[in-house]
CSV table of C-alpha atoms and ligand atoms in Angstrom, one decimal:
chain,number,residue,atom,x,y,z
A,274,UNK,CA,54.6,-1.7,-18.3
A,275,UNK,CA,52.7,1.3,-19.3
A,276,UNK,CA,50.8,0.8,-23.0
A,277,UNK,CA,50.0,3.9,-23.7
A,278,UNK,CA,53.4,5.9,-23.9
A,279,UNK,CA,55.6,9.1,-25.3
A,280,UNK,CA,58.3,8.1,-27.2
A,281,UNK,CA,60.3,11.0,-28.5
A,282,UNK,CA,57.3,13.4,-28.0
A,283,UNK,CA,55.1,11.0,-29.7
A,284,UNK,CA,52.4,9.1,-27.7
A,285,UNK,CA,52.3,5.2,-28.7
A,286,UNK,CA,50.1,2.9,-28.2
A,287,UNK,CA,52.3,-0.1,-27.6
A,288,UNK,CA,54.3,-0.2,-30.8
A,289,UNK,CA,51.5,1.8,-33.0
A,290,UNK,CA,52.7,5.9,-33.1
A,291,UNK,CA,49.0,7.2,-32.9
A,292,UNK,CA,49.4,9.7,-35.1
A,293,UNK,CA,50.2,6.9,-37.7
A,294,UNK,CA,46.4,5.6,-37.0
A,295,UNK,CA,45.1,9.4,-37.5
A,296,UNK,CA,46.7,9.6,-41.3
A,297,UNK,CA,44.5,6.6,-42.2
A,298,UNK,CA,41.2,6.9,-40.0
A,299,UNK,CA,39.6,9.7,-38.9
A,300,UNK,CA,38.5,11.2,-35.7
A,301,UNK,CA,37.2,10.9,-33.5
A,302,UNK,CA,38.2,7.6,-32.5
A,303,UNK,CA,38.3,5.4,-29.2
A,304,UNK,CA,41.9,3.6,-29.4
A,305,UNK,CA,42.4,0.3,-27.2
A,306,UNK,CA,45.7,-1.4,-26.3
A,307,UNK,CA,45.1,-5.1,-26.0
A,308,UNK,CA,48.1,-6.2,-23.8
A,309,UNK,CA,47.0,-3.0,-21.2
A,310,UNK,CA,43.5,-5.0,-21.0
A,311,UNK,CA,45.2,-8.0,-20.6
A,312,UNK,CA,47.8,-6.5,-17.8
A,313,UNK,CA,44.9,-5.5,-16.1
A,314,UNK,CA,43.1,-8.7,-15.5
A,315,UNK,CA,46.4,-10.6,-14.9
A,316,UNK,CA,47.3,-8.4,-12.3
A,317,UNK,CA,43.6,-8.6,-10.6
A,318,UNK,CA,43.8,-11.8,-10.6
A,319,UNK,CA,47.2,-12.3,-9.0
A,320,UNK,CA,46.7,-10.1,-6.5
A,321,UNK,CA,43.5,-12.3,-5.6
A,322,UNK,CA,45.3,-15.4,-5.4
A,323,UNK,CA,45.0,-18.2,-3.3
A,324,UNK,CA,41.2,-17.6,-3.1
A,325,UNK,CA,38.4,-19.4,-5.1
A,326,UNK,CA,38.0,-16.7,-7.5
A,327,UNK,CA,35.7,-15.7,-10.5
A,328,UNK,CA,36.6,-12.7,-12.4
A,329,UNK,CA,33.1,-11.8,-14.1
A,330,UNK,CA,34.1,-8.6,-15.9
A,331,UNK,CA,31.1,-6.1,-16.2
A,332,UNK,CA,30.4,-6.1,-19.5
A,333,UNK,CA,28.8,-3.1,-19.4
A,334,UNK,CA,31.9,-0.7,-19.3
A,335,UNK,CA,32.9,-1.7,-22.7
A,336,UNK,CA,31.1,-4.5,-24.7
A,337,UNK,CA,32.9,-4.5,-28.0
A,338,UNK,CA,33.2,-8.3,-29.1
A,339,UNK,CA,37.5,-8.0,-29.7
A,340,UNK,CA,37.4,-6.7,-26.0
A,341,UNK,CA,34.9,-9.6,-24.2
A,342,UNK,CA,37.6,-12.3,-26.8
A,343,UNK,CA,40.0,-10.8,-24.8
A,344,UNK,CA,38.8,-11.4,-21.4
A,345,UNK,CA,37.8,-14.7,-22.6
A,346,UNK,CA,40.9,-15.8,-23.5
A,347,UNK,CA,42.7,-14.5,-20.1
A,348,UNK,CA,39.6,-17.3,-18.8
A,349,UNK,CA,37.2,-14.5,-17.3
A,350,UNK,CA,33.8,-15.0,-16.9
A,351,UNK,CA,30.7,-12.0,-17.2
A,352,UNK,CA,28.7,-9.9,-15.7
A,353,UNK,CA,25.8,-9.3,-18.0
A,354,UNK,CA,22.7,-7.2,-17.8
A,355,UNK,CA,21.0,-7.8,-20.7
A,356,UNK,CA,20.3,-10.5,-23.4
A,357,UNK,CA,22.5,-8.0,-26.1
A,358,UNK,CA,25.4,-8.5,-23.4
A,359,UNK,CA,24.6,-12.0,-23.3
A,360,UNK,CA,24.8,-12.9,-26.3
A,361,UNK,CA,27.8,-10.7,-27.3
A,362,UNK,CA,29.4,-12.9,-24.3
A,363,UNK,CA,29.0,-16.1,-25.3
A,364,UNK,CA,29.7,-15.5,-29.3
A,365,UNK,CA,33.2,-14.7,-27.0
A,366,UNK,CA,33.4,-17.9,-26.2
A,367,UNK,CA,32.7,-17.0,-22.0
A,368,UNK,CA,31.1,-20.5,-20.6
A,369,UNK,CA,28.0,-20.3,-18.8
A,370,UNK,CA,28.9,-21.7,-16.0
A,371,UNK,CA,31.3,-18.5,-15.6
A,372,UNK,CA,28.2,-15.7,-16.5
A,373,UNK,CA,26.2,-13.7,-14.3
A,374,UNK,CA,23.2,-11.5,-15.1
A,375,UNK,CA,22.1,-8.9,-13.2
A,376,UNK,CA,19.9,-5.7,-13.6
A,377,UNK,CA,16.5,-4.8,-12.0
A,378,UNK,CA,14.2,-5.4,-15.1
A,379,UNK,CA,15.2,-8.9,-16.9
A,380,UNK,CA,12.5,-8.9,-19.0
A,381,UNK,CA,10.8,-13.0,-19.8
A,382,UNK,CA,12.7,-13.3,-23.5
A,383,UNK,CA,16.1,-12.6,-21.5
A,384,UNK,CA,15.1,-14.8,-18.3
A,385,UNK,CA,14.0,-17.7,-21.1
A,386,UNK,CA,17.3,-17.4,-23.1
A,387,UNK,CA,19.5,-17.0,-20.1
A,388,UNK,CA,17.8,-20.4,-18.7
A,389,UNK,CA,18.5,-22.0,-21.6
A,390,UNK,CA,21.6,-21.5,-21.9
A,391,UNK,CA,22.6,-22.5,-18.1
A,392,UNK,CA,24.0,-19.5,-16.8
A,393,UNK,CA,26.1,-19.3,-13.3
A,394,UNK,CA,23.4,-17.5,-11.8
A,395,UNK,CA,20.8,-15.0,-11.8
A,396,UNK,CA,21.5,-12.2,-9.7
A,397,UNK,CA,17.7,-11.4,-8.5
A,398,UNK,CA,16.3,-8.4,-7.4
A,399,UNK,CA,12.3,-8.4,-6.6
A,400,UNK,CA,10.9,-11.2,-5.7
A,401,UNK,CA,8.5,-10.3,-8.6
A,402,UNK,CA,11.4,-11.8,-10.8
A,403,UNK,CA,12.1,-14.5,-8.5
A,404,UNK,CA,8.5,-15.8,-9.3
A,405,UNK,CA,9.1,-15.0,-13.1
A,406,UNK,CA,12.2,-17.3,-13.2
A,407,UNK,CA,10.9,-19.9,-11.6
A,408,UNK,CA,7.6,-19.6,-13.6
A,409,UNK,CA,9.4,-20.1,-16.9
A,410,UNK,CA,12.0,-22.8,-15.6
A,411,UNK,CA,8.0,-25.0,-14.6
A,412,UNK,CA,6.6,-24.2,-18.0
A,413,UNK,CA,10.2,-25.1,-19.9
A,414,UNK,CA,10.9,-28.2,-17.5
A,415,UNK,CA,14.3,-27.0,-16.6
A,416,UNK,CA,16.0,-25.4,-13.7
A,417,UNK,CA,18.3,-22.1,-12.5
A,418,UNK,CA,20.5,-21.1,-10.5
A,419,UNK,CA,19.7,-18.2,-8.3
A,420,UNK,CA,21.6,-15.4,-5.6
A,421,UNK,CA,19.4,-12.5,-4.6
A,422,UNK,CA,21.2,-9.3,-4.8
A,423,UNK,CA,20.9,-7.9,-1.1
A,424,UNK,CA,21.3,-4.0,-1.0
A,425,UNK,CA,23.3,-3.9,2.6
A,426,UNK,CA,22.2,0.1,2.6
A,427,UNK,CA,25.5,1.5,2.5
A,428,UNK,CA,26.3,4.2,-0.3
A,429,UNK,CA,29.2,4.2,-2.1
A,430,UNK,CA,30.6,5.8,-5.5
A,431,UNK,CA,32.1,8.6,-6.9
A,432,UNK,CA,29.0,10.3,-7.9
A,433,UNK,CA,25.6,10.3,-6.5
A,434,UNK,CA,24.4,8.9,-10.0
A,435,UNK,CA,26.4,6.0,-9.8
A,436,UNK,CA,26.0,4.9,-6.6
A,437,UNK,CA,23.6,1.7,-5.7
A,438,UNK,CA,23.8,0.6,-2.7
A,439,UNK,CA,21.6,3.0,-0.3
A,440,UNK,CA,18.2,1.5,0.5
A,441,UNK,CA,16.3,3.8,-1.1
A,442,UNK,CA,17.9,3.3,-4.5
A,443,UNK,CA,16.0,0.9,-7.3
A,444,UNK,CA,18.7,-1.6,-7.2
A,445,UNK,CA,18.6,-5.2,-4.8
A,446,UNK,CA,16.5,-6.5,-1.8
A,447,UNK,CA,16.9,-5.0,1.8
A,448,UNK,CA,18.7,-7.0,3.4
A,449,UNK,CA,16.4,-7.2,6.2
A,450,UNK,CA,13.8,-8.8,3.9
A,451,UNK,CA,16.3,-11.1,2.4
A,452,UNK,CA,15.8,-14.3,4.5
A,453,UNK,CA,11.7,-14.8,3.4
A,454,UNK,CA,12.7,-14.1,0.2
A,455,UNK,CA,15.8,-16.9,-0.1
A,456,UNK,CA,12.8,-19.1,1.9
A,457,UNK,CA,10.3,-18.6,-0.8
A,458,UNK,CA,13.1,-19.6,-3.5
A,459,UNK,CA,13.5,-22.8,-1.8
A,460,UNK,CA,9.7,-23.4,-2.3
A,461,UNK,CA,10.3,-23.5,-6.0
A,462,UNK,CA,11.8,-27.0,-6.8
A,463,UNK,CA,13.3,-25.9,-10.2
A,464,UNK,CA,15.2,-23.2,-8.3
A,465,UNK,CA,18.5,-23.6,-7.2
A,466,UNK,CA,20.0,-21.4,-4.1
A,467,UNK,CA,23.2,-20.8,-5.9
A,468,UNK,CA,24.5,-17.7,-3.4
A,469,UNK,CA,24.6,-14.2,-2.5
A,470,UNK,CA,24.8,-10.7,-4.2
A,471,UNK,CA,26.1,-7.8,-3.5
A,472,UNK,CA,27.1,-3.8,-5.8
A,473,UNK,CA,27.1,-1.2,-3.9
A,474,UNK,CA,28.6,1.8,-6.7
A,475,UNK,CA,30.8,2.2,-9.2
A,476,UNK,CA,34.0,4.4,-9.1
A,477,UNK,CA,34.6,3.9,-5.4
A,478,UNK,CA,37.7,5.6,-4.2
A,479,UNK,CA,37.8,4.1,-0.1
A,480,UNK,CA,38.0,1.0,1.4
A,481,UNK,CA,35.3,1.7,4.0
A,482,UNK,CA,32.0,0.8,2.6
A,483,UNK,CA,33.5,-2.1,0.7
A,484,UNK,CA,35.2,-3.6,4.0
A,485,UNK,CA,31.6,-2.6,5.6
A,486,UNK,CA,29.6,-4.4,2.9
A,487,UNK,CA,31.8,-7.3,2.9
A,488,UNK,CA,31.2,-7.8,6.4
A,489,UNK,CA,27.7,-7.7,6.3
A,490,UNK,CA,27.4,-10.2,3.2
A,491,UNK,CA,29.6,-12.5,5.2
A,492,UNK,CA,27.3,-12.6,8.6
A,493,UNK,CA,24.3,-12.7,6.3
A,494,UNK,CA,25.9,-15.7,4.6
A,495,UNK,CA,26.9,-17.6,7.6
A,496,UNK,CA,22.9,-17.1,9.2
A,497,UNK,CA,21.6,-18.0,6.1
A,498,UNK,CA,24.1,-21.5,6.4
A,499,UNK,CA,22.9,-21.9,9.2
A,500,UNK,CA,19.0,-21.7,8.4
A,501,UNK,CA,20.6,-24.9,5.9
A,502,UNK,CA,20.5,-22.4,2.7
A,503,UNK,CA,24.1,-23.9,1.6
A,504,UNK,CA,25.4,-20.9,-0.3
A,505,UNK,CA,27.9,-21.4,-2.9
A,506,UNK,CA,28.8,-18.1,-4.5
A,507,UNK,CA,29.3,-14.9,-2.3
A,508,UNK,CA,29.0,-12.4,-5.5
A,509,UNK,CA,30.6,-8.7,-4.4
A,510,UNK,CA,29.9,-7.3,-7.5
A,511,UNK,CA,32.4,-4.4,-8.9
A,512,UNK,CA,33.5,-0.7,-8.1
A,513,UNK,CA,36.6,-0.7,-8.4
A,514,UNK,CA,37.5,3.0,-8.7
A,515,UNK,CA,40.4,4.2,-10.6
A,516,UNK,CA,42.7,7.6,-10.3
A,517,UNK,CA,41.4,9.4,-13.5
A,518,UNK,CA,43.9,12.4,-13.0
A,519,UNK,CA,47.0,10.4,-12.5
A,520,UNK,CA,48.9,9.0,-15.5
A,521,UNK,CA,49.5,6.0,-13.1
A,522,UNK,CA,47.3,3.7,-11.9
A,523,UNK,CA,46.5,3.7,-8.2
A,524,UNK,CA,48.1,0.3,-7.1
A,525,UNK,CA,47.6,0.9,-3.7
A,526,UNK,CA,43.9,1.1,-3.9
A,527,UNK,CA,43.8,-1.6,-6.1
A,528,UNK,CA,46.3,-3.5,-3.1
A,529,UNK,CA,44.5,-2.7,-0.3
A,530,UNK,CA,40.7,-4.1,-2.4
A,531,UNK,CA,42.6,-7.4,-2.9
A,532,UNK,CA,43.7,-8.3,0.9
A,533,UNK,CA,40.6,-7.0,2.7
A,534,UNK,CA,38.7,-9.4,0.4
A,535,UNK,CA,41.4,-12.0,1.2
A,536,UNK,CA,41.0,-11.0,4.7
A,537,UNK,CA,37.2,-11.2,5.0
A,538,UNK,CA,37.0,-14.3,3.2
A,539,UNK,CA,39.8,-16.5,3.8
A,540,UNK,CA,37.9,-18.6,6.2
A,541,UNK,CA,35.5,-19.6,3.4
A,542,UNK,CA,35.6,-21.9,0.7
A,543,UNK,CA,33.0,-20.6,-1.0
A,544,UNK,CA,33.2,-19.0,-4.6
A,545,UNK,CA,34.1,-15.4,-4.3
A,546,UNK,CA,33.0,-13.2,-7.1
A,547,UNK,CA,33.5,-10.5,-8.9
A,548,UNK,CA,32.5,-8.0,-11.4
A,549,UNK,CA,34.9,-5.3,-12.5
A,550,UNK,CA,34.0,-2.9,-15.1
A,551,UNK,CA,36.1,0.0,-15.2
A,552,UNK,CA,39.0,-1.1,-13.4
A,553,UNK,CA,39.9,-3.9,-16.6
A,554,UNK,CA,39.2,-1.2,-19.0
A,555,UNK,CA,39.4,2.6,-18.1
A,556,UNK,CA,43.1,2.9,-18.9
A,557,UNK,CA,43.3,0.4,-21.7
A,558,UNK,CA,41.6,3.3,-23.8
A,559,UNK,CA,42.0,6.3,-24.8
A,560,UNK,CA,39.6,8.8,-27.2
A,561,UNK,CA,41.6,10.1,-30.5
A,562,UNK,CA,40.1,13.7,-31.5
A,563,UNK,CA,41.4,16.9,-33.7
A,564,UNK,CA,41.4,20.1,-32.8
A,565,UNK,CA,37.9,22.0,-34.8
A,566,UNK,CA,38.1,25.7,-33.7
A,567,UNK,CA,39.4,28.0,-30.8
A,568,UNK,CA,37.7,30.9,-29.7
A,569,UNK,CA,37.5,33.7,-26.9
A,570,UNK,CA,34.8,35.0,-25.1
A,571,UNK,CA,35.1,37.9,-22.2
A,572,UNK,CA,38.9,36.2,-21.7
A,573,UNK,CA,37.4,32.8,-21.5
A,574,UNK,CA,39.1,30.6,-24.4
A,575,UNK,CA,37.2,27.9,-25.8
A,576,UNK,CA,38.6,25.0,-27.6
A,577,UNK,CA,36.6,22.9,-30.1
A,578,UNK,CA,37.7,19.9,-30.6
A,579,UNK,CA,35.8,16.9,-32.5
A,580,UNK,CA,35.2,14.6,-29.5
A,581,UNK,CA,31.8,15.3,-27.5
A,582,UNK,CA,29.3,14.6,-25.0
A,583,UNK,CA,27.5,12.3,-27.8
A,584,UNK,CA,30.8,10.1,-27.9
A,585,UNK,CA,31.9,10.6,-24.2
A,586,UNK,CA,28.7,10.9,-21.5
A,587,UNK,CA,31.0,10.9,-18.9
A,588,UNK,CA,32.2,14.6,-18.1
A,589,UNK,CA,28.4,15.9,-18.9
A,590,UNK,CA,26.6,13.2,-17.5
A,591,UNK,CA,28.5,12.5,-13.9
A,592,UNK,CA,31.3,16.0,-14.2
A,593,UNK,CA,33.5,13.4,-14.5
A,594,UNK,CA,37.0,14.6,-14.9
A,595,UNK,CA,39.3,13.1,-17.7
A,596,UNK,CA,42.7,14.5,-18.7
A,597,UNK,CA,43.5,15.4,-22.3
A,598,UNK,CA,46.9,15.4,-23.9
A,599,UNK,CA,48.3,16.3,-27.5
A,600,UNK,CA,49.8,13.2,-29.3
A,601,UNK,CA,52.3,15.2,-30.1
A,602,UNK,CA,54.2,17.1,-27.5
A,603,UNK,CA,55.7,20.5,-28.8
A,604,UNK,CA,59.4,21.1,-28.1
A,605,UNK,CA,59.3,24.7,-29.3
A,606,UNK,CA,56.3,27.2,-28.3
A,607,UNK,CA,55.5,24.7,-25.1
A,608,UNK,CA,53.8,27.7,-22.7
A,609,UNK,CA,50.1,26.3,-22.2
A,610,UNK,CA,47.1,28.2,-21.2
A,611,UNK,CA,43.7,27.4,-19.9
A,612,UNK,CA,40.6,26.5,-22.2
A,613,UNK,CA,37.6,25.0,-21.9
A,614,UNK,CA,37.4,22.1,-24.1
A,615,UNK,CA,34.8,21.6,-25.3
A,616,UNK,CA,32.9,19.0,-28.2
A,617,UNK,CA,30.3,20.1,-31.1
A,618,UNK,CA,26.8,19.1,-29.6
A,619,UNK,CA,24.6,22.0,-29.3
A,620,UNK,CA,24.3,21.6,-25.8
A,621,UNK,CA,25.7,24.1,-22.6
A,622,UNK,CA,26.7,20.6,-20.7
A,623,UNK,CA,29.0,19.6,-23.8
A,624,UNK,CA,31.9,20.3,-21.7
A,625,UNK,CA,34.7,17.7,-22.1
A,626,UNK,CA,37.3,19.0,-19.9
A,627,UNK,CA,37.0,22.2,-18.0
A,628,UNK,CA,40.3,24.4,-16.8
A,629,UNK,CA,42.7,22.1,-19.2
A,630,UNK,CA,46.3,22.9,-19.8
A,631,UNK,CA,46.8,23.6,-23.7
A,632,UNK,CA,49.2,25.0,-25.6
A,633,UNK,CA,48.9,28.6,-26.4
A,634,UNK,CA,50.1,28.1,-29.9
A,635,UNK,CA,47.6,25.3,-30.7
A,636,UNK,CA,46.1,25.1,-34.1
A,637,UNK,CA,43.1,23.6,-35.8
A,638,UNK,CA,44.1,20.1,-36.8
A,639,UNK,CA,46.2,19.4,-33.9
A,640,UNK,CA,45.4,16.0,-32.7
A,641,UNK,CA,45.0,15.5,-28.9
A,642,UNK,CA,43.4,12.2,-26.6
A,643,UNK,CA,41.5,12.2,-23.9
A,644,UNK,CA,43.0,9.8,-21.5
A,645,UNK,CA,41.7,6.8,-19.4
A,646,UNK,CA,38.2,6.4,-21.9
A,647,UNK,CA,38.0,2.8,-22.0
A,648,UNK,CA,35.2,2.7,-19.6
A,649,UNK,CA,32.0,3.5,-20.4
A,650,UNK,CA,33.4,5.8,-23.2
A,651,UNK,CA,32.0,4.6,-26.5
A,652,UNK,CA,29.2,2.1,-25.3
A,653,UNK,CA,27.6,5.5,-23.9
A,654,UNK,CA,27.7,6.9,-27.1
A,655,UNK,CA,25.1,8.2,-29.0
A,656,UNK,CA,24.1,9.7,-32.5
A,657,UNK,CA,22.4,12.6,-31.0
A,658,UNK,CA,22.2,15.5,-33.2
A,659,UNK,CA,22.8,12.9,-36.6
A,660,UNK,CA,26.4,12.7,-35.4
A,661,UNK,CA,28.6,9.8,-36.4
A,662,UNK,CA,29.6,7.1,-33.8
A,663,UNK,CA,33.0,6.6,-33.3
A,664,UNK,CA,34.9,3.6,-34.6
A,665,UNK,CA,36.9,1.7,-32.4
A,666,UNK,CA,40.7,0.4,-32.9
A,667,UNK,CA,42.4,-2.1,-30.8
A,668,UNK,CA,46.6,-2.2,-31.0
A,669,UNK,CA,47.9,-5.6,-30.6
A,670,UNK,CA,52.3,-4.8,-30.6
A,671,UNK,CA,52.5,-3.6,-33.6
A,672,UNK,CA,49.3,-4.3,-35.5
A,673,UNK,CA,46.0,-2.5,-35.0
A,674,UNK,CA,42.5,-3.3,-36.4
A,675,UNK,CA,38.9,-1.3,-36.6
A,676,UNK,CA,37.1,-3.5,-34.2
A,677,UNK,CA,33.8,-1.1,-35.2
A,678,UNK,CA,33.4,0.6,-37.7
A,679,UNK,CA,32.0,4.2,-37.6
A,680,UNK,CA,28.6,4.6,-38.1
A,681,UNK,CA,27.5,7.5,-40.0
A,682,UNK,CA,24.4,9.5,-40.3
A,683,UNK,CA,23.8,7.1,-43.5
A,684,UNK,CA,23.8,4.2,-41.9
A,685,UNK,CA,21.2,5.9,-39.1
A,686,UNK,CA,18.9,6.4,-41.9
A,687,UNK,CA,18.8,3.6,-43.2
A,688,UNK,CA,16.4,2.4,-39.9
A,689,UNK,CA,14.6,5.3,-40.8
A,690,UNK,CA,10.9,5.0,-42.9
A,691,UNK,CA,8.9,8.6,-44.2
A,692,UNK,CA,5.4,8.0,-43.1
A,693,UNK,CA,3.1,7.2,-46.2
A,694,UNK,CA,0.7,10.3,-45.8
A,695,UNK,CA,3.3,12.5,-46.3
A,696,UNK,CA,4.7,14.0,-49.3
A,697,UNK,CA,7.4,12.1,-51.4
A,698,UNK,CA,10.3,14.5,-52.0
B,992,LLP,N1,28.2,-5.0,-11.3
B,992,LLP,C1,27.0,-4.3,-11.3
B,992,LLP,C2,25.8,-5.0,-10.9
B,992,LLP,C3,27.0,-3.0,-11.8
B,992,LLP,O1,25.8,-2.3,-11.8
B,992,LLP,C4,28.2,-2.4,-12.2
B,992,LLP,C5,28.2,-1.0,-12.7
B,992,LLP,C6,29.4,-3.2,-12.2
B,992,LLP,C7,29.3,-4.5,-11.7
B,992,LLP,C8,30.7,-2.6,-12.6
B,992,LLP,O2,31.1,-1.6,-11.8
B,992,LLP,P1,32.6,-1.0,-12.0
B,992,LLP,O3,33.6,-2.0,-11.6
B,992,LLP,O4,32.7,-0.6,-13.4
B,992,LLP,O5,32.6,0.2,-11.1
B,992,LLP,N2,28.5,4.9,-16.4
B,992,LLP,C9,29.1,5.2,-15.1
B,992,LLP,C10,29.3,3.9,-14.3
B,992,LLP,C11,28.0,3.1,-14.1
B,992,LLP,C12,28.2,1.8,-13.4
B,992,LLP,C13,27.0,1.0,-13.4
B,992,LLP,N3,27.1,-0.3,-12.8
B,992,LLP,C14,30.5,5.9,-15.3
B,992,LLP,O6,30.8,6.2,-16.4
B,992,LLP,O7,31.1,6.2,-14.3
């Protein structure tokens, strides 16, 4: 089923017409459909079957609280990089045992909470923080569980920004200095060799460095079994890329990611897991926004619209490429033309979509989405130049709800203090 829908030239959002939404809220807004996140996780985890499997969703891509519920309740677990993710996760009611935390600089608060509460497993990445984990499970008199991310130096990803797994990027171990590190684990007695980690990129589009990656994890796995290591949990991390100018989602892909992963691993009985991001959410959103302006420069038309770079990073940050539609399509004075849309923030790279397809008789007011934003739409957002942050709206059937509110320059200032040598107004 598709969640996000036209019905007699009106897009819905499962039963919700979205321009219903727009009379009572304004935009911009991100606008989730609950039963879309939940279709993608079911299907994920169906197509996995058969394998011991832990879906960690990569909290990261989209960490509103009514989201991670939602995952929790379909029985995923997390992938968490930070003690703000961490905590968000378990007020979500995601066990422990079912968390993993990754990132290259856990700082000694995180480690400390994150050991108390008995996480799945650290994903570790220098052996710096190997020593600090282990340092704070002596002092505390408790124990963790432990996989060091191996970076298997293949590059992935749809953009050289978002790619991880080269050896020369920050992220993992080499795999080639693995092995002492997993033996100087085993010299700390409250460390527990829990298993193996891998991410190699994010928005990966081909089977070949995954199958590659995959492979190499496995051999390293099976040595390090050998060498009486006893890994549990062969981690893959996520990556999952998605077809951003298709309405559809590319099943294929998504297919072809679950049987190699049967494939590879079928032999073992260890845990596999892991950590989509985008995949669970990039379709189950979608950014609400109002046309402000159109204007024409030397025959280049420029459209204005309300939505920009400081509520979606993507299309500056990574010239990411999203699709925009009206929520309302036109049955008279339908011929299109090309403009640049483009958002508010006084910057050149405020581009949101370049060469799109608009109607020619499009007017200010006009409401139009940007399509497949669920993924690292709003928790990239950012108040740059005073600008309100976006609320967030999820639609359950018929009902929706304002799962964040918007915050408003107000509310910014309120963190804000005038230094006491200066003047009072
Ligand atoms: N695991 C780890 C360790 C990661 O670093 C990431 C993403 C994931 C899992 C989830 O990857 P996914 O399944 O979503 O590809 N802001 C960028 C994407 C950055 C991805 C960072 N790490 C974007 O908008 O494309």
């Amino acid at each position: 089923m598709i969640y996000f829908k036209y019905k007699k030239n009106n897009l819905f959002c499962e039963d919700i017409q979205v321009s219903e939404i727009c009379k009572k809220l304004k935009t911009p807004f991100y606008l989730y459909s609950s039963n879309a996140l939940i279709a993608n996780y079911r299907l994920l985890q169906k197509l996995l079957g058969g394998i011991n499997l832990l879906i960690a969703y990569s909290v990261k891509a989209n960490s509103n609280l009514s989201v991670l519920k939602t995952f929790a309740e379909c029985g995923s677990g997390a992938d968490v990089v930070s003690i703000g993710e961490l905590k968000k996760v378990l007020k979500a009611g995601i066990s422990s045992d079912k968390i993993v935390y990754s990132g290259v600089g856990k700082t000694r608060d995180e480690i400390y909470f994150a050991v108390k509460n008995k996480i799945e497993q650290f994903n570790v990445e220098s052996v710096e923080e190997l020593k600090t984990i282990a340092k704070i499970t002596e002092q505390t008199k408790t124990s963790a569980n432990i996989a060091l991310r191996v970076n298997p130096d293949i590059s992935a990803g749809g953009h050289p920004k978002i790619s991880t797994g080269k050896k020369t990027d920050k992220f993992g171990i080499p795999i080639s200095e693995a092995k002492n590190i997993y033996y100087i684990a085993k010299k700390f007695k409250n460390l527990n060799i829990k298993g193996i980690d891998i991410h190699i990129g994010s928005q990966i589009r081909s089977l070949t460095p995954f199958k590659k990656a995959f492979k190499k994890v496995l051999d390293f796995c099976i040595e390090l079994d050998k060498l009486g290591f006893n890994i549990k949990n062969i981690d893959l991390g996520g990556g999952i890329g998605i077809d951003y100018e298709s309405e559809k989602q590319d099943l294929k892909f998504l297919n072809d990611y679950a049987k190699l992963i049967k494939s590879i691993f079928k032999k073992t009985n260890k845990k596999i897991i892991i950590e989509p991001g985008r995949f669970l959410v990039a379709n189950a959103g979608i950014l609400v926004t109002s046309v402000l302006y159109k204007k024409t420069i030397e025959n280049k038309s420029f459209l204005i619209i309300d939505a920009g770079m400081n509520d979606l990073m993507r299309p500056a940050l990574y010239d990411a490429k999203h699709i925009i539609r009206p929520l309302a399509k036109k049955t008279k004075n339908k011929t299109t033309k090309k403009f640049e849309v483009v958002g508010t923030v006084c910057e050149t790279a405020d581009i949101m979509v370049k060469n799109a397809k608009i109607y020619k008789s499009v007017e200010q007011g006009d409401y139009y989405f940007i399509d497949k934003a669920g993924a690292y739409g709003h928790v990239m957002s950012s108040s740059y130049n005073s600008k309100s942050i976006a609320s967030e709206i999820m639609v359950n059937n018929n009902n929706y709800h304002v799962i964040k509110k918007k915050i408003d320059p107000e509310d910014l200032l309120k963190f804000e203090k005038i230094a006491p040598w200066l003047k009072k107004n």
